[in-house]
Structure formats: structure tokens, C-alpha cells
Tab-separated table of C-alpha atoms and ligand atoms in Angstrom:
chain	number	residue	atom	x	y	z
O	1	MET	CA	-18.770	-7.900	6.093
O	2	THR	CA	-17.172	-5.927	8.878
O	3	LYS	CA	-13.466	-6.257	9.370
O	4	GLN	CA	-12.120	-6.177	12.881
O	5	ILE	CA	-9.034	-4.238	13.875
O	6	LEU	CA	-7.442	-4.862	17.247
O	7	VAL	CA	-6.002	-1.686	18.748
O	8	LEU	CA	-3.218	-2.124	21.315
O	9	PRO	CA	-2.017	1.298	22.528
O	10	GLY	CA	0.576	-0.112	24.937
O	11	ASP	CA	2.690	2.081	27.211
O	12	GLY	CA	4.404	5.454	27.432
O	13	ILE	CA	3.426	7.653	24.506
O	14	GLY	CA	1.518	4.659	23.042
O	15	PRO	CA	-1.948	5.746	24.213
O	16	GLU	CA	-1.484	9.379	23.066
O	17	ILE	CA	-0.298	8.562	19.579
O	18	MET	CA	-2.835	5.775	19.237
O	19	SER	CA	-5.771	8.097	19.954
O	20	GLN	CA	-4.635	10.231	17.019
O	21	ALA	CA	-4.286	7.195	14.758
O	22	VAL	CA	-7.735	5.977	15.821
O	23	LYS	CA	-9.222	9.410	14.962
O	24	VAL	CA	-7.671	9.121	11.520
O	25	LEU	CA	-8.846	5.526	11.132
O	26	GLU	CA	-12.402	6.480	12.100
O	27	GLN	CA	-12.327	9.321	9.600
O	28	VAL	CA	-11.247	7.112	6.668
O	29	ASN	CA	-13.603	4.375	7.814
O	30	GLN	CA	-16.517	6.727	7.376
O	31	GLN	CA	-15.193	8.703	4.405
O	32	PHE	CA	-14.380	5.622	2.315
O	33	ASN	CA	-17.043	3.359	3.754
O	34	LEU	CA	-14.552	0.710	4.831
O	35	GLY	CA	-16.692	-1.200	7.320
O	36	PHE	CA	-14.062	-1.521	10.042
O	37	SER	CA	-14.919	-2.190	13.663
O	38	LEU	CA	-12.312	-1.515	16.327
O	39	VAL	CA	-11.658	-3.403	19.553
O	40	GLU	CA	-9.092	-2.300	22.094
O	41	ASP	CA	-6.959	-4.281	24.529
O	42	VAL	CA	-3.733	-4.041	26.543
O	43	ILE	CA	-0.166	-5.203	25.879
O	44	GLY	CA	3.225	-4.663	27.505
O	45	GLY	CA	3.398	-2.855	30.832
O	46	ALA	CA	-0.322	-2.093	30.734
O	47	ALA	CA	-1.002	-5.829	30.467
O	48	ILE	CA	1.445	-6.599	33.278
O	49	ASP	CA	-0.476	-4.163	35.491
O	50	LYS	CA	-3.817	-5.693	34.540
O	51	HIS	CA	-3.062	-9.411	34.106
O	52	GLY	CA	0.439	-9.944	35.506
O	53	VAL	CA	1.755	-10.909	32.065
O	54	PRO	CA	2.771	-8.726	29.081
O	55	LEU	CA	0.410	-10.509	26.681
O	56	ALA	CA	-2.658	-12.284	28.034
O	57	ASP	CA	-4.016	-15.363	26.255
O	58	GLU	CA	-7.328	-13.622	25.606
O	59	THR	CA	-5.506	-10.724	23.924
O	60	LEU	CA	-3.593	-13.124	21.717
O	61	ALA	CA	-6.852	-14.901	20.849
O	62	LEU	CA	-8.357	-11.536	19.919
O	63	ALA	CA	-5.339	-10.828	17.706
O	64	HIS	CA	-5.774	-14.157	15.928
O	65	LYS	CA	-9.460	-13.424	15.392
O	66	SER	CA	-8.935	-9.888	14.121
O	67	ASP	CA	-8.140	-8.989	10.529
O	68	ALA	CA	-5.277	-6.697	11.543
O	69	VAL	CA	-3.582	-5.333	14.652
O	70	LEU	CA	-2.531	-1.743	15.271
O	71	LEU	CA	0.044	-1.326	18.021
O	72	GLY	CA	1.471	1.746	19.772
O	73	ALA	CA	4.619	1.016	21.776
O	74	VAL	CA	5.580	-1.009	24.847
O	75	GLY	CA	7.875	-0.648	27.823
O	76	GLY	CA	8.970	1.875	30.411
O	77	PRO	CA	11.082	2.305	33.553
O	78	LYS	CA	8.237	1.123	35.781
O	79	TRP	CA	8.679	-2.445	34.482
O	80	ASP	CA	12.430	-2.412	33.783
O	81	THR	CA	13.414	-4.303	36.896
O	82	LEU	CA	11.040	-7.230	36.306
O	83	ASP	CA	12.328	-10.660	35.414
O	84	ARG	CA	13.133	-10.894	31.684
O	85	ALA	CA	10.375	-13.442	31.120
O	86	ILE	CA	7.623	-10.972	32.022
O	87	ARG	CA	9.039	-7.688	30.783
O	88	PRO	CA	6.824	-5.591	28.459
O	89	GLU	CA	9.032	-6.357	25.427
O	90	ARG	CA	8.259	-10.066	25.835
O	91	GLY	CA	4.637	-9.251	24.990
O	92	LEU	CA	5.701	-7.694	21.727
O	93	LEU	CA	8.038	-10.563	20.834
O	94	LYS	CA	5.362	-13.087	21.721
O	95	ILE	CA	2.651	-11.531	19.576
O	96	ARG	CA	5.101	-11.289	16.633
O	97	SER	CA	6.091	-14.895	17.044
O	98	GLU	CA	2.637	-16.384	17.803
O	99	MET	CA	1.101	-14.583	14.834
O	100	LYS	CA	4.051	-15.735	12.671
O	101	LEU	CA	4.753	-12.180	11.535
O	102	PHE	CA	8.116	-12.995	10.013
O	103	ALA	CA	8.307	-10.124	7.531
O	104	ASN	CA	8.844	-6.686	8.980
O	105	LEU	CA	8.709	-3.880	6.425
O	106	ARG	CA	10.287	-0.634	7.560
O	107	PRO	CA	10.246	2.085	4.941
O	108	ALA	CA	12.555	5.062	5.432
O	109	MET	CA	11.276	7.801	3.229
O	110	LEU	CA	12.164	11.443	3.448
O	111	TYR	CA	9.291	13.874	3.137
O	112	LYS	CA	10.726	16.729	1.117
O	113	GLN	CA	9.325	19.162	3.700
O	114	LEU	CA	11.600	17.594	6.334
O	115	ALA	CA	14.964	17.727	4.545
O	116	GLU	CA	16.054	20.364	7.065
O	117	ALA	CA	15.168	18.159	10.028
O	118	SER	CA	17.696	15.466	9.129
O	119	THR	CA	21.106	15.639	10.749
O	120	LEU	CA	22.586	14.764	7.363
O	121	LYS	CA	23.119	17.281	4.580
O	122	PRO	CA	19.953	17.825	2.499
O	123	GLU	CA	21.719	16.701	-0.706
O	124	VAL	CA	22.640	13.378	0.924
O	125	VAL	CA	19.070	12.589	1.953
O	126	SER	CA	16.750	14.456	-0.413
O	127	GLY	CA	14.576	12.037	-2.343
O	128	LEU	CA	15.556	9.187	-0.025
O	129	ASP	CA	13.258	6.169	-0.254
O	130	ILE	CA	14.550	2.912	1.234
O	131	LEU	CA	12.700	-0.166	2.390
O	132	ILE	CA	14.234	-2.342	5.073
O	133	VAL	CA	12.857	-5.868	5.142
O	134	ARG	CA	13.710	-7.282	8.553
O	135	GLU	CA	13.283	-10.942	9.510
O	136	LEU	CA	11.185	-10.754	12.658
O	137	THR	CA	10.523	-14.150	14.212
O	138	GLY	CA	13.906	-15.857	14.182
O	139	GLY	CA	17.586	-15.309	14.805
O	140	ILE	CA	19.135	-14.228	18.056
O	141	TYR	CA	15.866	-12.796	19.408
O	142	PHE	CA	14.358	-16.254	19.712
O	143	GLY	CA	17.283	-18.695	19.520
O	144	SER	CA	17.954	-21.201	22.249
O	145	PRO	CA	19.885	-22.041	24.290
O	146	ARG	CA	20.089	-18.680	25.982
O	147	ASP	CA	20.889	-18.201	29.624
O	148	THR	CA	22.945	-16.594	32.325
O	149	VAL	CA	24.883	-19.099	34.418
O	150	THR	CA	27.382	-18.914	37.238
O	151	LEU	CA	30.667	-20.678	36.554
O	152	GLU	CA	32.522	-22.721	39.151
O	153	ASN	CA	34.814	-19.791	39.894
O	154	GLY	CA	31.770	-17.669	40.717
O	155	GLU	CA	31.943	-15.607	37.531
O	156	ARG	CA	28.647	-15.045	35.716
O	157	LYS	CA	28.441	-15.911	32.048
O	158	ALA	CA	25.621	-15.186	29.597
O	159	PHE	CA	24.978	-16.444	26.089
O	160	ASP	CA	22.483	-16.227	23.226
O	161	THR	CA	22.136	-18.287	20.060
O	162	LEU	CA	21.728	-17.053	16.491
O	163	PRO	CA	20.053	-19.807	14.443
O	164	TYR	CA	18.557	-19.535	10.952
O	165	SER	CA	17.150	-22.383	8.922
O	166	GLU	CA	17.168	-22.388	5.151
O	167	SER	CA	13.409	-22.066	4.973
O	168	GLU	CA	13.384	-19.059	7.306
O	169	ILE	CA	15.995	-17.330	5.177
O	170	ARG	CA	14.296	-18.220	1.923
O	171	ARG	CA	10.877	-16.893	2.915
O	172	ILE	CA	12.201	-13.506	4.069
O	173	ALA	CA	14.537	-13.221	1.079
O	174	LYS	CA	11.539	-13.891	-1.145
O	175	VAL	CA	9.736	-10.937	0.433
O	176	GLY	CA	12.833	-8.836	-0.245
O	177	PHE	CA	12.925	-9.820	-3.914
O	178	GLU	CA	9.177	-9.316	-4.349
O	179	MET	CA	9.336	-5.865	-2.743
O	180	ALA	CA	12.288	-4.922	-4.957
O	181	ARG	CA	10.232	-5.969	-7.955
O	182	LEU	CA	7.528	-3.464	-6.944
O	183	ARG	CA	10.120	-0.710	-6.544
O	184	ASN	CA	13.474	0.019	-8.217
O	185	LYS	CA	14.521	-3.627	-8.636
O	186	LYS	CA	17.571	-3.467	-6.391
O	187	LEU	CA	18.026	-5.725	-3.405
O	188	CYS	CA	20.901	-5.542	-0.946
O	189	SER	CA	21.194	-8.492	1.422
O	190	VAL	CA	22.979	-7.539	4.623
O	191	ASP	CA	24.841	-10.103	6.718
O	192	LYS	CA	28.082	-10.775	8.556
O	193	ALA	CA	29.166	-13.718	6.404
O	194	ASN	CA	32.861	-13.021	7.048
O	195	VAL	CA	32.340	-14.094	10.680
O	196	LEU	CA	29.010	-15.821	11.363
O	197	GLU	CA	27.891	-19.300	10.292
O	198	SER	CA	24.261	-18.210	10.180
O	199	SER	CA	25.226	-15.365	7.848
O	200	ARG	CA	27.103	-17.706	5.509
O	201	LEU	CA	24.002	-19.795	5.091
O	202	TRP	CA	22.001	-16.582	4.717
O	203	ARG	CA	24.201	-15.463	1.832
O	204	GLU	CA	24.095	-18.876	0.142
O	205	VAL	CA	20.320	-19.143	0.300
O	206	VAL	CA	19.754	-15.575	-0.915
O	207	THR	CA	22.163	-16.187	-3.806
O	208	GLU	CA	20.349	-19.409	-4.756
O	209	LEU	CA	16.990	-17.657	-4.709
O	210	ALA	CA	18.303	-14.884	-6.949
O	211	LYS	CA	18.084	-17.311	-9.872
O	212	ASP	CA	14.294	-16.923	-9.704
O	213	TYR	CA	14.620	-13.150	-9.917
O	214	PRO	CA	16.829	-12.353	-12.916
O	215	ASP	CA	15.208	-8.918	-13.155
O	216	ILE	CA	16.460	-7.920	-9.688
O	217	GLU	CA	19.962	-6.587	-9.151
O	218	LEU	CA	21.203	-8.377	-6.023
O	219	SER	CA	24.140	-7.244	-3.921
O	220	HIS	CA	25.529	-8.459	-0.594
O	221	MET	CA	26.989	-6.245	2.091
O	222	TYR	CA	28.487	-6.853	5.513
O	223	VAL	CA	26.461	-5.204	8.228
O	224	ASP	CA	29.261	-2.944	9.446
O	225	ASN	CA	29.751	-1.602	5.948
O	226	ALA	CA	25.979	-1.228	5.508
O	227	ALA	CA	25.824	0.866	8.684
O	228	MET	CA	28.516	3.104	7.251
O	229	GLN	CA	27.022	3.301	3.755
O	230	LEU	CA	23.652	4.271	5.202
O	231	VAL	CA	25.066	7.533	6.479
O	232	ARG	CA	27.642	8.007	3.697
O	233	ALA	CA	25.445	7.525	0.622
O	234	PRO	CA	22.012	6.225	1.639
O	235	LYS	CA	20.439	6.726	-1.773
O	236	GLN	CA	22.431	3.784	-3.173
O	237	PHE	CA	19.884	1.494	-1.460
O	238	ASP	CA	16.454	0.473	-2.671
O	239	VAL	CA	15.425	-2.611	-0.655
O	240	ILE	CA	17.581	-4.043	2.134
O	241	VAL	CA	16.845	-7.535	3.447
O	242	THR	CA	18.465	-8.628	6.675
O	243	ASP	CA	18.124	-10.666	9.841
O	244	ASN	CA	16.254	-9.771	13.008
O	245	MET	CA	18.979	-8.038	15.000
O	246	PHE	CA	20.760	-6.337	12.092
O	247	GLY	CA	17.363	-5.110	10.907
O	248	ASP	CA	16.555	-3.729	14.341
O	249	ILE	CA	19.754	-1.713	14.382
O	250	LEU	CA	19.845	-0.571	10.755
O	251	SER	CA	16.205	0.531	10.796
O	252	ASP	CA	16.839	2.883	13.717
O	253	GLU	CA	19.811	4.269	11.839
O	254	ALA	CA	17.833	4.653	8.619
O	255	SER	CA	15.054	6.429	10.467
O	256	MET	CA	17.339	9.274	11.418
O	257	LEU	CA	18.092	9.930	7.766
O	258	THR	CA	14.473	10.993	7.446
O	259	GLY	CA	14.667	13.543	10.234
O	260	SER	CA	12.977	11.620	13.000
O	261	ILE	CA	12.074	8.132	14.015
O	262	GLY	CA	8.718	9.740	14.824
O	263	MET	CA	7.867	9.619	11.117
O	264	LEU	CA	8.437	5.933	10.425
O	265	PRO	CA	5.667	3.352	10.230
O	266	SER	CA	6.131	-0.398	9.921
O	267	ALA	CA	4.212	-3.477	8.873
O	268	SER	CA	4.795	-6.988	10.193
O	269	LEU	CA	3.230	-9.583	7.948
O	270	ASP	CA	2.609	-13.307	7.984
O	271	ALA	CA	2.628	-15.567	4.931
O	272	GLN	CA	-0.960	-14.530	4.079
O	273	ASN	CA	-0.320	-10.791	4.467
O	274	LYS	CA	-2.221	-10.639	7.716
O	275	GLY	CA	-0.398	-8.105	9.759
O	276	MET	CA	0.393	-5.982	12.716
O	277	TYR	CA	1.205	-2.335	12.157
O	278	GLU	CA	3.246	-0.194	14.484
O	279	PRO	CA	5.506	2.843	14.502
O	280	CYS	CA	9.241	1.990	14.455
O	281	HIS	CA	9.852	4.098	17.546
O	282	GLY	CA	9.536	3.029	21.166
O	283	SER	CA	7.396	4.200	24.066
O	284	ALA	CA	9.509	7.325	24.841
O	285	PRO	CA	8.744	7.379	28.584
O	286	ASP	CA	10.592	10.698	28.967
O	287	ILE	CA	7.883	12.574	27.056
O	288	ALA	CA	4.900	10.325	27.814
O	289	GLY	CA	1.657	11.972	28.922
O	290	GLN	CA	2.762	15.446	27.852
O	291	ASN	CA	1.058	15.712	24.480
O	292	LEU	CA	4.458	16.174	22.807
O	293	ALA	CA	4.956	12.964	20.824
O	294	ASN	CA	4.763	12.805	17.048
O	295	PRO	CA	1.701	10.725	16.063
O	296	LEU	CA	2.593	10.596	12.359
O	297	ALA	CA	4.448	7.258	12.451
O	298	THR	CA	1.345	5.603	13.913
O	299	ILE	CA	-0.951	7.437	11.501
O	300	LEU	CA	1.239	6.289	8.609
O	301	SER	CA	1.064	2.757	10.045
O	302	VAL	CA	-2.710	2.963	9.538
O	303	SER	CA	-2.022	3.797	5.919
O	304	MET	CA	0.283	0.773	5.575
O	305	MET	CA	-2.438	-1.388	7.119
O	306	LEU	CA	-4.996	-0.197	4.576
O	307	ARG	CA	-2.555	-0.859	1.768
O	308	TYR	CA	-1.112	-4.247	2.758
O	309	SER	CA	-3.855	-6.011	4.694
O	310	PHE	CA	-6.994	-4.561	3.109
O	311	ASN	CA	-5.920	-3.403	-0.333
O	312	GLU	CA	-7.716	-0.082	0.279
O	313	VAL	CA	-5.329	1.873	-1.875
O	314	ARG	CA	-7.410	5.055	-2.168
O	315	ALA	CA	-7.821	5.414	1.580
O	316	ALA	CA	-4.131	4.655	2.142
O	317	ASP	CA	-3.099	7.262	-0.431
O	318	ALA	CA	-5.461	9.787	1.155
O	319	ILE	CA	-3.811	9.418	4.562
O	320	GLU	CA	-0.357	9.912	3.071
O	321	GLN	CA	-1.570	12.930	1.152
O	322	ALA	CA	-3.134	14.409	4.299
O	323	VAL	CA	0.132	13.923	6.211
O	324	SER	CA	2.043	15.629	3.425
O	325	GLN	CA	-0.418	18.524	3.525
O	326	VAL	CA	-0.052	19.143	7.249
O	327	LEU	CA	3.715	19.202	6.738
O	328	ASP	CA	3.177	21.716	3.909
O	329	GLN	CA	1.182	23.810	6.367
O	330	GLY	CA	4.341	23.985	8.482
O	331	LEU	CA	2.935	22.009	11.413
O	332	ARG	CA	5.643	20.192	13.368
O	333	THR	CA	5.865	18.282	16.614
O	334	GLY	CA	9.052	18.917	18.599
O	335	ASP	CA	11.051	16.057	17.055
O	336	ILE	CA	10.737	17.457	13.507
O	337	PHE	CA	10.636	21.145	14.406
O	338	SER	CA	12.876	23.549	12.559
O	339	HIS	CA	13.095	27.324	12.417
O	340	GLY	CA	10.076	29.109	10.963
O	341	MET	CA	7.668	26.209	11.477
O	342	THR	CA	4.687	26.016	13.832
O	343	LYS	CA	5.195	23.771	16.829
O	344	VAL	CA	2.104	21.693	17.602
O	345	SER	CA	1.035	19.100	20.154
O	346	THR	CA	0.254	15.433	19.539
O	347	ASP	CA	-3.483	16.174	19.546
O	348	ALA	CA	-3.252	19.158	17.260
O	349	MET	CA	-1.218	17.152	14.755
O	350	GLY	CA	-3.832	14.373	14.776
O	351	ASP	CA	-6.658	16.906	14.349
O	352	ALA	CA	-4.853	18.592	11.461
O	353	VAL	CA	-4.515	15.262	9.629
O	354	VAL	CA	-8.231	14.533	10.142
O	355	THR	CA	-9.169	18.000	8.867
O	356	ALA	CA	-6.948	17.599	5.793
O	357	LEU	CA	-8.429	14.156	5.124
O	358	ALA	CA	-11.987	15.377	5.350
O	359	LYS	CA	-11.272	17.915	2.614
O	360	LEU	CA	-9.856	15.370	0.155
U	401	IPM	C1	11.693	-2.588	17.502
U	401	IPM	C2	12.009	-2.533	18.961
U	401	IPM	C3	11.822	-3.916	19.566
U	401	IPM	C4	12.780	-4.848	18.870
U	401	IPM	C5	11.978	-3.989	21.098
U	401	IPM	C6	11.029	-3.047	21.805
U	401	IPM	C7	11.823	-5.377	21.606
U	401	IPM	O1	13.294	-2.043	19.164
U	401	IPM	O2	10.550	-2.923	17.146
U	401	IPM	O3	12.578	-2.269	16.696
U	401	IPM	O4	13.965	-4.925	19.246
U	401	IPM	O5	12.360	-5.525	17.929
U	402	MG	MG1	14.242	-1.354	17.400
């Protein structure tokens, strides 16, 4: 049976990095006889240009019908002045929410070849391997009421709402515990329970659930402390579970420990492990169209897709091995370049991964 993958390149560097990921996907498809068929559509600014909305109904229907979605990045200055309701980012939030992709897995792993590329001392980051589990369909990103109003005195006032129900907390915490079980059995739940109601419930529910996971060492940390600990001693963490906004912020921070956000893939999964896979980075409009972007985060997202949605472990391992080999060869895009290495373009990096794969 063929399995359909929906490819959504998006905006900015999205199309460039996606063509490299598609090359890699086509290579493994053939090499490991995976039986994938690819369909492509638009999201974000590209969809606004084509349909007037950042996610068309037919694209969403295609996503529902597909077995997995691979996404590049959305957004750019061209669409920044549009009304919030039709900005490119709304397309991304809508597809996450409509597909019920509540569990966002963001691994931050340091390739040993890139220890020099991190802004932190090599001894602080070497061997780093953290997984951030971010709640993705709730919290302040989706809470209502939210609005900007004008008060009687003419002053403008804006507000957002940060709601979490017990069941939303429990299902993401469960993912955190399960992931910890597959790794080093340590889970750190990050919240702001000293200030926020939603965080107090978060902490209570996570603590209750811990009874089902006696083999997991659970800790709790306030988000401000977690932000500090991530740069002070990041190797103390194994799995971090946290809410939508804290996870957004901490995952960008964690990415820099690994040298570049250009290396980090992510998986967003629903309750059945159906998922959307995307790099953690954005659309980088400043370097778009120049063949400069690092395609490895998107290529590694393909590997996560093979692992989590299709259980194609051999093909997933092969991609990771190929990426490691091109780093061994000294090939670097600008974001991970360091002295003595060979600077390559987006295309050349993609080609090198395909060549390495074909030899495995
Ligand atoms: C991310 C991004 C998105 C988010 C933006 C583009 C809406 O920063 O995936 O981390 O905030 O979730
Ligand atoms: Mg982000």
C-alpha cells in the first residue's frame, strides 16, 4: 500500500530546504523500498498569495488524508502587515490545531563534530542530548478571550488567556513520561507555578501522573530557572515537558546549545502518532533564495518522520548516519561554519547527504 506524504515548503528558505529534504526522501524511498508517494501544496504566505488565506480548506483536507506532513517554514516581511487573522503563522497554528498535533517533540542533540560551533564551552555542551516535549495545541496560543480594545480614556489595551484543562496537561505529561522511559528516565516539568494558576494545575496533574511512572525521576522547575539552567549546565536535563509558550522559548534556547537552530528537527504528533514534521527554525527571510540555508534540520525531520510515523527505523538511522558523515567530511553551511571546514551551499549539502546515503 502506498503511503502519502504531504509536502508543504512554505515561505522564505522553506522551498530551498524542502527540495533538499525531498531529494533525501526520494533516495530512501527507493533505497529502502518504502512505497511513499509525495504530494505538494502551499501554506503560509504562499497560500495567502494563492488563495487569500494561510491554510486553504483543500490543503487541510489533504493533510487529513495523508499519512504524514512535512513542512518547511512560514512567514516573511511581505505578509507582516496583514491582519492577525490571516497572517502566515495562523496557517501553521491552524494545521497544528485541526490535526490535533498536541505533542511537539524537539530534540536538542549536539553532533560531536559541531562542538566548536556552539557559543557555549565545548565541555558544557559535549554529549548533550535533550528532548523538549512542548504542548502544542493549547495554552496562551489558542486561549480565549483575546483581543485589543480601546478603553474609555482612549488608551488601547490588549489581553490573552492562558487556559489548560486537566486532560490537556495529562496527555502531554504522559508523552513526557513515556519519552523519558525510552531514554534516561529523567523528566523535568517546567512551569511558573509560583505565579500562574494554569501552572499550579499543571504541577498538580504532572505530580499525580508520576504515580504511574515510579521508574521515572520527576523534577519540577520554574521556567526562569530552567532558562538559566539550560545555559549553565544543560546536561542535567534528559526530557523536559512544558506548555506551549514556555516550550517555544526554551526550544529556541536549547537549539543554540547545539551550535545552530539550523540543525534541529521536530515532530508534532496526535494521539495516534500521526504527525507533522518540521525544522524548529523559521523562514529566515534575510537569507531566502540565496542557497545559503542549512537544510539539515529539515532532512533530520524526514528521519523523525520515518521513525515516529512509519516505524522505518533502518531508513531513519541511515539518514542520521549520512548527516553525521557529511559533517565528518567537514561540510558546513554558513550557520555551522568554523575555521578549517568547507563552506557549502544548501544544494551542495543536500547532494552530499544523498551521496552518503546511497553508499550505505
Ligand atoms: C515555532 C515557531 C512558531 C511558534 C511560530 C512561527 C508561530 O516559533 O514553531 O516554534 O511560535 O510555535
Ligand atoms: Mg518558536
